[in-house]
mmCIF file of C-alpha atoms in Angstrom:
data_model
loop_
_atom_site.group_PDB
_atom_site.id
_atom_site.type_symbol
_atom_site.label_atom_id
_atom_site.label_comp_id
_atom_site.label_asym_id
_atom_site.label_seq_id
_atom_site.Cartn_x
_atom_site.Cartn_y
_atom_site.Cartn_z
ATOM 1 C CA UNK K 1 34.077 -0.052 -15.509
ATOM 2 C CA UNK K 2 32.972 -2.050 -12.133
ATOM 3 C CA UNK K 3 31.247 1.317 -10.677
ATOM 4 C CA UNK K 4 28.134 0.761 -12.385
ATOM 5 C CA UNK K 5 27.561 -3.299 -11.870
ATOM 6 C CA UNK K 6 28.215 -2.332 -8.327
ATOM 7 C CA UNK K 7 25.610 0.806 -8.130
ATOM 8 C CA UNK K 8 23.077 -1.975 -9.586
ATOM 9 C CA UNK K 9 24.292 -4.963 -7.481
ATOM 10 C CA UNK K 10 23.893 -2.299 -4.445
ATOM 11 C CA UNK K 11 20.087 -0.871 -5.352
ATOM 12 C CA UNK K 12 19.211 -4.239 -6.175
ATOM 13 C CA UNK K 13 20.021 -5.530 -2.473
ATOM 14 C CA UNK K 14 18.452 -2.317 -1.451
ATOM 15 C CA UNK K 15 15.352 -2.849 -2.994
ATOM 16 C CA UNK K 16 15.369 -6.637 -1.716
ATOM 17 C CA UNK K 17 16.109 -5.768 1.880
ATOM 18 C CA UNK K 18 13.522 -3.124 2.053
ATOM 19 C CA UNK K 19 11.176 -5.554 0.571
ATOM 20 C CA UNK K 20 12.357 -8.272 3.349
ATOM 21 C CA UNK K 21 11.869 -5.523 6.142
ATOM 22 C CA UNK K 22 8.549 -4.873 4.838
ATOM 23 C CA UNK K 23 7.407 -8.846 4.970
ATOM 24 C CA UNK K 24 8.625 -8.737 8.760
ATOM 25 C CA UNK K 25 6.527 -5.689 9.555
ATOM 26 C CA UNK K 26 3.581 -6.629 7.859
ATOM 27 C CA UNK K 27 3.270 -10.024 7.799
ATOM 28 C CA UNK K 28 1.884 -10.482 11.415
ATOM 29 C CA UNK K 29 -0.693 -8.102 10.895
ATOM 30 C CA UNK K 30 -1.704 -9.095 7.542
ATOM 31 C CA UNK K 31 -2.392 -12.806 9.246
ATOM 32 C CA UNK K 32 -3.486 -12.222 12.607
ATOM 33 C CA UNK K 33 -6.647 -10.057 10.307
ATOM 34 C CA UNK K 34 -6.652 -13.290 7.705
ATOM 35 C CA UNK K 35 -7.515 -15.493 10.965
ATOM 36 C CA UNK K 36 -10.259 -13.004 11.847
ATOM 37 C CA UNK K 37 -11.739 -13.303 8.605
ATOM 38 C CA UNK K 38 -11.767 -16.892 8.536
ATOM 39 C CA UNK K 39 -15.162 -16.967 6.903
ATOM 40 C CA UNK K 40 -14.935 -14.448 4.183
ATOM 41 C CA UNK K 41 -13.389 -15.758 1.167
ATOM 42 C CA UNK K 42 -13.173 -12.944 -0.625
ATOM 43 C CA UNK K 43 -11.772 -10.338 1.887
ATOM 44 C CA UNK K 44 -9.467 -12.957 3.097
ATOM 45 C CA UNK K 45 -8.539 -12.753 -1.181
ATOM 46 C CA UNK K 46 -8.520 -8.975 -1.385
ATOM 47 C CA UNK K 47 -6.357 -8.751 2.059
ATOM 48 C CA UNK K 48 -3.589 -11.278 0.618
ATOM 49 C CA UNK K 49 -3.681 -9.002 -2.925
ATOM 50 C CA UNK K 50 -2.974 -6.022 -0.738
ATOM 51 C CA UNK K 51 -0.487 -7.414 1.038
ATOM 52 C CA UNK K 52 1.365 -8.455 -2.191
ATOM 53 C CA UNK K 53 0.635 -4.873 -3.656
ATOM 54 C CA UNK K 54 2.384 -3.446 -0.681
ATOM 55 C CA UNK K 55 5.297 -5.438 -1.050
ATOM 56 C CA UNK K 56 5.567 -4.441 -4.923
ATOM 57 C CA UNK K 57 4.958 -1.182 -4.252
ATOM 58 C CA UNK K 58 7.568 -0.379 -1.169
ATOM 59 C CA UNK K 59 9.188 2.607 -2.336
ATOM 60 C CA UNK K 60 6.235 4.113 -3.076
ATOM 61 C CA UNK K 61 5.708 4.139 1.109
ATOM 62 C CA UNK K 62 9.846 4.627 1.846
ATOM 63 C CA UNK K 63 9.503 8.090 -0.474
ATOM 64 C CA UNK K 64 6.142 9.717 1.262
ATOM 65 C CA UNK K 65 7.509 8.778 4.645
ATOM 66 C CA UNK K 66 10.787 10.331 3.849
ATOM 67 C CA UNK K 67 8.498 13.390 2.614
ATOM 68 C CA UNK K 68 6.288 14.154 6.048
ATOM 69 C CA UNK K 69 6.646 16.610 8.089
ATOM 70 C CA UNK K 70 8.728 14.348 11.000
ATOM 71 C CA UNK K 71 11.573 13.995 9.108
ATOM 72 C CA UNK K 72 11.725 17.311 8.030
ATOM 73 C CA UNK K 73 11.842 17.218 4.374
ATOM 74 C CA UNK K 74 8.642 18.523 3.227
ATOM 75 C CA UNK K 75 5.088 19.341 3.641
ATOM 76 C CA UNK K 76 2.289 16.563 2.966
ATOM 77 C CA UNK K 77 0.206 17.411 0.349
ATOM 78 C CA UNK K 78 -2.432 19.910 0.684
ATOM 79 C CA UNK K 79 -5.295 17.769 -0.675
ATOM 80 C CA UNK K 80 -5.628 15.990 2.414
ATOM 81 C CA UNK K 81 -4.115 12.984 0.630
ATOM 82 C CA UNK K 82 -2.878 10.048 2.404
ATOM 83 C CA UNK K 83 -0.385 9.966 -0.026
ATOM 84 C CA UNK K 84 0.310 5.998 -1.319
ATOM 85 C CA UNK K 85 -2.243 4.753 1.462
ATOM 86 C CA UNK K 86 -5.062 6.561 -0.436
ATOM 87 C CA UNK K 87 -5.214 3.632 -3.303
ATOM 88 C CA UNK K 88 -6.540 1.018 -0.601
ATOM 89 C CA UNK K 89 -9.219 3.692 0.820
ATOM 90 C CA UNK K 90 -12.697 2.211 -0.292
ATOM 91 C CA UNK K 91 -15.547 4.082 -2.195
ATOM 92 C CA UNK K 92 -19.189 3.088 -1.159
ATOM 93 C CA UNK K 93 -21.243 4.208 -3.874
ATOM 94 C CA UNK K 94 -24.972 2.497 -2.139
ATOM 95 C CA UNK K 95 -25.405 1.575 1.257
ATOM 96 C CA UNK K 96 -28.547 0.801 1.866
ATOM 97 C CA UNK K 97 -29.767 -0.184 5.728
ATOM 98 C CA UNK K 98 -30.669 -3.904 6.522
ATOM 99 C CA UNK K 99 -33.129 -2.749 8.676
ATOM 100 C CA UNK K 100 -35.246 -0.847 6.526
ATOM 101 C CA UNK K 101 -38.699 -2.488 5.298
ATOM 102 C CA UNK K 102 -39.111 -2.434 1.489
ATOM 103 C CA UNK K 103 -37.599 -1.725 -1.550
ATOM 104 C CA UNK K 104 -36.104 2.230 -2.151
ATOM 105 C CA UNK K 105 -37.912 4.211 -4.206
ATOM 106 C CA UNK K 106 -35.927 7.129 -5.884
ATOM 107 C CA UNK K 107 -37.625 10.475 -7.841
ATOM 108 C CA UNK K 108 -35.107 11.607 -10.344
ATOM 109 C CA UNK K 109 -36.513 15.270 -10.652
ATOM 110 C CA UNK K 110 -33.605 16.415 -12.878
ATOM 111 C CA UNK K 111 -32.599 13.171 -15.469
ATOM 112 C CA UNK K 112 -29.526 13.984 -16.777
ATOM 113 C CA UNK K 113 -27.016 11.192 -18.031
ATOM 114 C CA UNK K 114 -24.627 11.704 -15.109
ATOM 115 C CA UNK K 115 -27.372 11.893 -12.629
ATOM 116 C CA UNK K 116 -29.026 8.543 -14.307
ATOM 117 C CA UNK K 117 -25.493 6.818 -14.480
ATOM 118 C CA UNK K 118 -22.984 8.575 -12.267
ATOM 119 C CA UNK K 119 -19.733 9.986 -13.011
ATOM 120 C CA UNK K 120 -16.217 10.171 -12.421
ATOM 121 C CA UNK K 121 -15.288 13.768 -11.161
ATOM 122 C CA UNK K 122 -12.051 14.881 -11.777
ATOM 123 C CA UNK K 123 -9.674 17.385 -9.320
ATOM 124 C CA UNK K 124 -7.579 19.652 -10.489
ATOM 125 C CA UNK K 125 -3.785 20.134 -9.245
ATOM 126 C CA UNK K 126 -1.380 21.885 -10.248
ATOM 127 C CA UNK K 127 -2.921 22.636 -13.428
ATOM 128 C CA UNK K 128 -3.249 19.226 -14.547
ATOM 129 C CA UNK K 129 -6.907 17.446 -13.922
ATOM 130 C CA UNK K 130 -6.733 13.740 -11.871
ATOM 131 C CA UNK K 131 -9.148 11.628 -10.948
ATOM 132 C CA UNK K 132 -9.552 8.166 -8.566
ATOM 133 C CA UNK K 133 -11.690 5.847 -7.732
ATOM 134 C CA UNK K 134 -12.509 7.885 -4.707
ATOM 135 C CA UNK K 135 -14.257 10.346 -7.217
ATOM 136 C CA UNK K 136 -16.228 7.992 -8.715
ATOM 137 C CA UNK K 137 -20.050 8.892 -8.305
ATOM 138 C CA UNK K 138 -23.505 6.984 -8.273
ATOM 139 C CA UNK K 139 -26.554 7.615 -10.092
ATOM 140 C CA UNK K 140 -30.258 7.325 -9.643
ATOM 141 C CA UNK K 141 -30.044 4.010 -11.250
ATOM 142 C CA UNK K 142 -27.835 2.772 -8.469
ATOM 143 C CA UNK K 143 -29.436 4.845 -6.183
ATOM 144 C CA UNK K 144 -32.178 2.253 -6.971
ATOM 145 C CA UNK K 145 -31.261 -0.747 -7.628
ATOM 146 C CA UNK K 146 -33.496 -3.281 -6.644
ATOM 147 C CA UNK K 147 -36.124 -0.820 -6.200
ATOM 148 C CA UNK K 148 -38.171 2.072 -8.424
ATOM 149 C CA UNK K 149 -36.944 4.889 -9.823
ATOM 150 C CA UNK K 150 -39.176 7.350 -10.839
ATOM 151 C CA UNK K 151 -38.868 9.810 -13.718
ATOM 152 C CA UNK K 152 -40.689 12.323 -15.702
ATOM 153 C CA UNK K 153 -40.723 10.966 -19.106
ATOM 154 C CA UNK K 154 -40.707 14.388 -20.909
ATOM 155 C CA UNK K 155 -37.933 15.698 -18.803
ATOM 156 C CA UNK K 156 -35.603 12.351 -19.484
ATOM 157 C CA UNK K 157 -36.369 13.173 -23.160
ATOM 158 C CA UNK K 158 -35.593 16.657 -22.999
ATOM 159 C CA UNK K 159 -31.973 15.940 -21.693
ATOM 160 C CA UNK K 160 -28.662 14.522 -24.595
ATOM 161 C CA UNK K 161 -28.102 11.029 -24.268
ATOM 162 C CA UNK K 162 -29.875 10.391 -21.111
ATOM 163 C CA UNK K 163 -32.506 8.521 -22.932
ATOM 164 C CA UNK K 164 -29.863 6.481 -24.640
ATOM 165 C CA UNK K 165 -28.121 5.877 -21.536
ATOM 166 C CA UNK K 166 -31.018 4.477 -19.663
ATOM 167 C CA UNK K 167 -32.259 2.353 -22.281
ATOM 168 C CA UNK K 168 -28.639 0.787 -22.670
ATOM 169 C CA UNK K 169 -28.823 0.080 -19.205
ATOM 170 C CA UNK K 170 -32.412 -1.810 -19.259
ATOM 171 C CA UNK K 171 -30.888 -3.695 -21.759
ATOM 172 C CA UNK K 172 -27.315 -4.173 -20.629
ATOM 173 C CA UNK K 173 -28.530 -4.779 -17.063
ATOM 174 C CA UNK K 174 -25.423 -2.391 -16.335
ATOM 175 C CA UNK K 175 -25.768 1.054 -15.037
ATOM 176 C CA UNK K 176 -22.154 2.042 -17.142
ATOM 177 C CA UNK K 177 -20.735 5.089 -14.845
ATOM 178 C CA UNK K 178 -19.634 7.951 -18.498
ATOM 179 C CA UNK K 179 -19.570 11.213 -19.029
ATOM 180 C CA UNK K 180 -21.638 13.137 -21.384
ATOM 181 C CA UNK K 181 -17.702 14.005 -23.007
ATOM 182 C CA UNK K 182 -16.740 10.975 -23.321
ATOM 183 C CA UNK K 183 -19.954 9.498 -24.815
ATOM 184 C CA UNK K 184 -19.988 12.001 -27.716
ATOM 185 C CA UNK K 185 -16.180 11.049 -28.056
ATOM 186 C CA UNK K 186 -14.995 14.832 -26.718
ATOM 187 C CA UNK K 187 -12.641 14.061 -24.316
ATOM 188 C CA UNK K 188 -9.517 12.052 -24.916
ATOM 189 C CA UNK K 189 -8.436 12.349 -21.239
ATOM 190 C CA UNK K 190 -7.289 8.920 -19.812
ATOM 191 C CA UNK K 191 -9.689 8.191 -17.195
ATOM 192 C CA UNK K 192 -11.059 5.504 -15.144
ATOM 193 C CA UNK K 193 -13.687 2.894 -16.381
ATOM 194 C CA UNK K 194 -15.769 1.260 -13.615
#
């Protein structure tokens, strides 16, 4: 009747020490990049909410390691994924240069919705369809922003929803990244919502 108190007691004080190794390895790291960023607020923020995530999330980085190839227990996956690491991998949708003069000017030749608005693409594996914020896709309007975007009126008529879509984002003043499925209610696939 003690055997399973114990088996909890024991993960338990598994689960803390791993956590307490973690802190050690991490922590000196974590702050010697914190005193580098000593004027940036917010990445100092986002660093310290990583940090914490990485604590919660230990075993997610004990399992993959126990998975690679070193220790001889299985493959890494075929996707190229970094496995756990890949959820603090950043997505730049626009980049535009500092050094260039003016404001961008974009021609939209083909307006659809998703090529006004972006998208989230989704990759299948093993038969069942994921997506990330790595998929995540811009749009002309992005492409633009603070700029002109140029369109052929009859062509942005032409197309389902894309008219609707860029009038809710005049008026919004929110390029909202959707599907075509999802605005016409087809898909009922959880996805992401930036």
């Amino acid at each position: 009747s003690e055997l399973p108190k114990w088996e909890r007691a024991l993960r338990r004080n598994i689960r803390k020490l791993e956590r307490e190794t973690a802190e050690t390895a991490i922590a000196q790291s974590v702050e010697e990049t914190k005193s580098e960023l000593d004027d940036l607020p917010s990445a100092i923020a986002h660093l310290e909410a990583m940090y914490q995530d990485l604590l919660e999330n230990i075993l997610l980085f004990t399992t993959f390691a126990a998975k690679s190839p070193e220790a001889g227990l299985g493959p890494l996956p075929k996707n190229g994924s970094l496995g756990p690491l890949a959820r603090y991998d950043i997505n730049v949708l626009i980049a535009h240069d500092v050094g260039d003069p003016g404001a961008p000017v974009v021609e939209e030749p083909h307006p659809t919705m998703s090529n006004l608005v972006g998208r989230v693409e989704q990759r299948a594996e093993t038969g069942i369809l994921t997506t990330s914020h790595m998929l995540i896709k811009p749009g002309a309007l992005h492409d633009a922003n603070g700029g002109f975007l140029i369109l052929d009126a009859n062509s942005l008529l032409r197309e389902p929803l894309a008219w609707d879509s860029r009038k809710r984002a005049l008026q919004q003043e929110e390029a909202k990244v959707e599907s075509l499925a999802q605005a016409l209610n087809l898909s009922t696939t959880v996805t992401l919502d930036p």
